[in-house]
PDB file of C-alpha atoms in Angstrom:
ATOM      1  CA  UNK A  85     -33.653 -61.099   8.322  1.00 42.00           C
ATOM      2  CA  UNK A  86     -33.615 -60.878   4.482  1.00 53.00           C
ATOM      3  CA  UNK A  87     -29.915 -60.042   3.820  1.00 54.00           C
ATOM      4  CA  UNK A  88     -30.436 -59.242   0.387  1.00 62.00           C
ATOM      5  CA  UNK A  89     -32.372 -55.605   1.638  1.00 68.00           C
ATOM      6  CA  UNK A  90     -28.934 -54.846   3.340  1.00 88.00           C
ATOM      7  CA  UNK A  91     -26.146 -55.337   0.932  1.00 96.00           C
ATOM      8  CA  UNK A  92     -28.237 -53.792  -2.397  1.00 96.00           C
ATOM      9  CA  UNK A  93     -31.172 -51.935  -3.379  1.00 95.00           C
ATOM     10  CA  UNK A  94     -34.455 -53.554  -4.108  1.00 93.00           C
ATOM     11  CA  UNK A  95     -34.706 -51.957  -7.303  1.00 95.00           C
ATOM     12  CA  UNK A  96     -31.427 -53.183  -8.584  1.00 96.00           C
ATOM     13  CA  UNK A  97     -32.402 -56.841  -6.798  1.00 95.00           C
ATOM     14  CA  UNK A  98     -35.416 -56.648  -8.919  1.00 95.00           C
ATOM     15  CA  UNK A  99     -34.004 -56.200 -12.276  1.00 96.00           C
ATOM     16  CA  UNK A 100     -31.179 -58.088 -12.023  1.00 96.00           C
ATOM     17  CA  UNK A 101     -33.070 -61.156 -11.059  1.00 96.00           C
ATOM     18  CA  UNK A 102     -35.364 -60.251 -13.680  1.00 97.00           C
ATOM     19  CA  UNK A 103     -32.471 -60.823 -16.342  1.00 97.00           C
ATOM     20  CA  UNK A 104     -29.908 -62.933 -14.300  1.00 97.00           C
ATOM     21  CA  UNK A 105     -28.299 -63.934 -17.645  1.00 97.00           C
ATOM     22  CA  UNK A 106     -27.449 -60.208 -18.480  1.00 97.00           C
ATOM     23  CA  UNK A 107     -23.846 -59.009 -18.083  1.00 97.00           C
ATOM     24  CA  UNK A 108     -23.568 -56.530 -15.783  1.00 98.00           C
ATOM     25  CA  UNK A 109     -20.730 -54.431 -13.812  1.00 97.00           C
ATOM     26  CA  UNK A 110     -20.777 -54.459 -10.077  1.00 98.00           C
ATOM     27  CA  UNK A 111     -18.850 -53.089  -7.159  1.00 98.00           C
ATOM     28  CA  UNK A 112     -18.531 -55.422  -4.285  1.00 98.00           C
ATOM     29  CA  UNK A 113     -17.593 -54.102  -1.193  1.00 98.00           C
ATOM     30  CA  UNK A 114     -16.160 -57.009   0.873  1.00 98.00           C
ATOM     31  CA  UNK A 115     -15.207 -56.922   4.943  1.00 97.00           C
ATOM     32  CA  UNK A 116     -11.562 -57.755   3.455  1.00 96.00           C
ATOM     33  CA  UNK A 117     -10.073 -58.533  -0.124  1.00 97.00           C
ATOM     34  CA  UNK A 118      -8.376 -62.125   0.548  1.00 97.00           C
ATOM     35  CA  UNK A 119      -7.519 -65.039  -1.958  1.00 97.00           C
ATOM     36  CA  UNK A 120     -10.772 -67.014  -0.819  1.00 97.00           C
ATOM     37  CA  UNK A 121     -12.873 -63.994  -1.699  1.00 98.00           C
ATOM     38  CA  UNK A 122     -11.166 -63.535  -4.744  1.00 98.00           C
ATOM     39  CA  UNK A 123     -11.608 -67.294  -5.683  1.00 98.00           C
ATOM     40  CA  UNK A 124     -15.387 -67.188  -4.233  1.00 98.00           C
ATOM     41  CA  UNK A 125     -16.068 -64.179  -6.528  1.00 98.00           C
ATOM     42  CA  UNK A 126     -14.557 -65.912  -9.483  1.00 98.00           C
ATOM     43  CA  UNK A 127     -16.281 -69.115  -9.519  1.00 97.00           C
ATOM     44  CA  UNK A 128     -19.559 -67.508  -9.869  1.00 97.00           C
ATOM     45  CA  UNK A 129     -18.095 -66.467 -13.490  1.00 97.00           C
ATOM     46  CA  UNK A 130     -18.025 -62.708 -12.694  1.00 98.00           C
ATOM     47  CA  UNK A 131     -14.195 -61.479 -13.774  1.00 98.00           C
ATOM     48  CA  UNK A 132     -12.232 -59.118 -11.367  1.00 98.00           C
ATOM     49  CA  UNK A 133     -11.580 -55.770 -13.400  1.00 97.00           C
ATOM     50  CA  UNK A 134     -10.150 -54.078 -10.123  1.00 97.00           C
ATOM     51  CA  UNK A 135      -9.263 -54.256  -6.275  1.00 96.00           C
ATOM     52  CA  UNK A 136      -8.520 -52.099  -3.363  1.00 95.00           C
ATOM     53  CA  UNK A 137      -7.132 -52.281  -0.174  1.00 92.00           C
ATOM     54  CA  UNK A 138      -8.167 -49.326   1.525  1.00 93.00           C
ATOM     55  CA  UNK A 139     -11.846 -49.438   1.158  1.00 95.00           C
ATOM     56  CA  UNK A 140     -12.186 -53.488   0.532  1.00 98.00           C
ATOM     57  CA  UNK A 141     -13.838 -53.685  -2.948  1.00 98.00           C
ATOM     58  CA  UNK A 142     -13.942 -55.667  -5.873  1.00 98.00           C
ATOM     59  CA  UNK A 143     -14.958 -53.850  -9.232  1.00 98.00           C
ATOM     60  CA  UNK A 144     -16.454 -56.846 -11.048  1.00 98.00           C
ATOM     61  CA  UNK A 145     -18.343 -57.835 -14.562  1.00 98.00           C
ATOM     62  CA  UNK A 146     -20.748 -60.700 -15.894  1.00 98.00           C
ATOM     63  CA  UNK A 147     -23.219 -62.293 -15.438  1.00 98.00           C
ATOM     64  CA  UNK A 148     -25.914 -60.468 -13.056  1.00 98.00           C
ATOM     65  CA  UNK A 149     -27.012 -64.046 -11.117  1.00 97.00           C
ATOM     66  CA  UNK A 150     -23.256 -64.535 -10.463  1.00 98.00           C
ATOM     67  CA  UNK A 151     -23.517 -61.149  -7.882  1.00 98.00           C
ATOM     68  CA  UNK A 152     -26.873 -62.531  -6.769  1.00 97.00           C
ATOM     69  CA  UNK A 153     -25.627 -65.511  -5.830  1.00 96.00           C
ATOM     70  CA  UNK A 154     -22.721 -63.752  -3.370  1.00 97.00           C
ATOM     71  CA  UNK A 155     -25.563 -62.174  -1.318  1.00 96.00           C
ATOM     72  CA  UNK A 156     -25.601 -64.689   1.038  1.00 94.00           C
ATOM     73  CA  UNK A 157     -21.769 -64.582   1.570  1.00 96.00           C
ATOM     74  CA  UNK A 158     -20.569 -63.465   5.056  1.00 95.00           C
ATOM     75  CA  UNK A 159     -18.059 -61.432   3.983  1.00 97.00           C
ATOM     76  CA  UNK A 160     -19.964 -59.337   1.318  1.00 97.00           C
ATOM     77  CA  UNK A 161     -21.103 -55.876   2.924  1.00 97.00           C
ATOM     78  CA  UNK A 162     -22.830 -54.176  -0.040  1.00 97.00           C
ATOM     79  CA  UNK A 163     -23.513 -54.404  -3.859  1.00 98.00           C
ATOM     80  CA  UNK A 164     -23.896 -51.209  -6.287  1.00 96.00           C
ATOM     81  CA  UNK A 165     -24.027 -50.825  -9.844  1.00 96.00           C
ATOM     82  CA  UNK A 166     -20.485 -49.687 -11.455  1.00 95.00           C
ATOM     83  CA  UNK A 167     -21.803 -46.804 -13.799  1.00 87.00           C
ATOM     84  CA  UNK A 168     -19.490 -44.459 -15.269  1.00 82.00           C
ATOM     85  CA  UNK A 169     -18.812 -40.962 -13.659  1.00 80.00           C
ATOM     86  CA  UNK A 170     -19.110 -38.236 -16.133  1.00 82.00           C
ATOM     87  CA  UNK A 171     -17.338 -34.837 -15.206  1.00 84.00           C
ATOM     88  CA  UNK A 172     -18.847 -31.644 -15.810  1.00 80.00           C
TER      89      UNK A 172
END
């Protein structure tokens, strides 16, 4: 099974391992937001900008090998870019 094709999309797995040193923003959606995921998350160098309960996510930002290097983790359902929403 190739885990990385479930939790993000091949074309964002393709550039970001293409620049892994570029800082990027992510939004991590985790099976639940606990200390240990928090302290997994941060010793890949990515900072924490946000969290929620509700829907378990972590809004985070560095470098783009620092997500790549989660994919693997048990606990991480999905990756997506964070891009800003514009309102008409």
């Amino acid at each position: 099974m190739d885990y990385r094709r479930d939790k993000i999309a091949a074309e964002l797995l393709r550039r970001w391992q293409a620049a892994p040193e570029q800082e990027v923003q992510a939004i991590l959606r985790v099976t639940e937001v606990t200390e240990e995921v928090v302290a997994a998350v941060e010793r890949t160098g990515l900072r924490i900008r946000q969290r929620t309960q509700l829907v378990p996510t972590l809004a985070v930002q560095g470098p783009a090998q620092g997500v790549l290097s989660l994919l693997s983790e048990p606990w991480l359902v999905s990756v997506e870019e964070d891009r800003p929403v514009r309102t008409l």
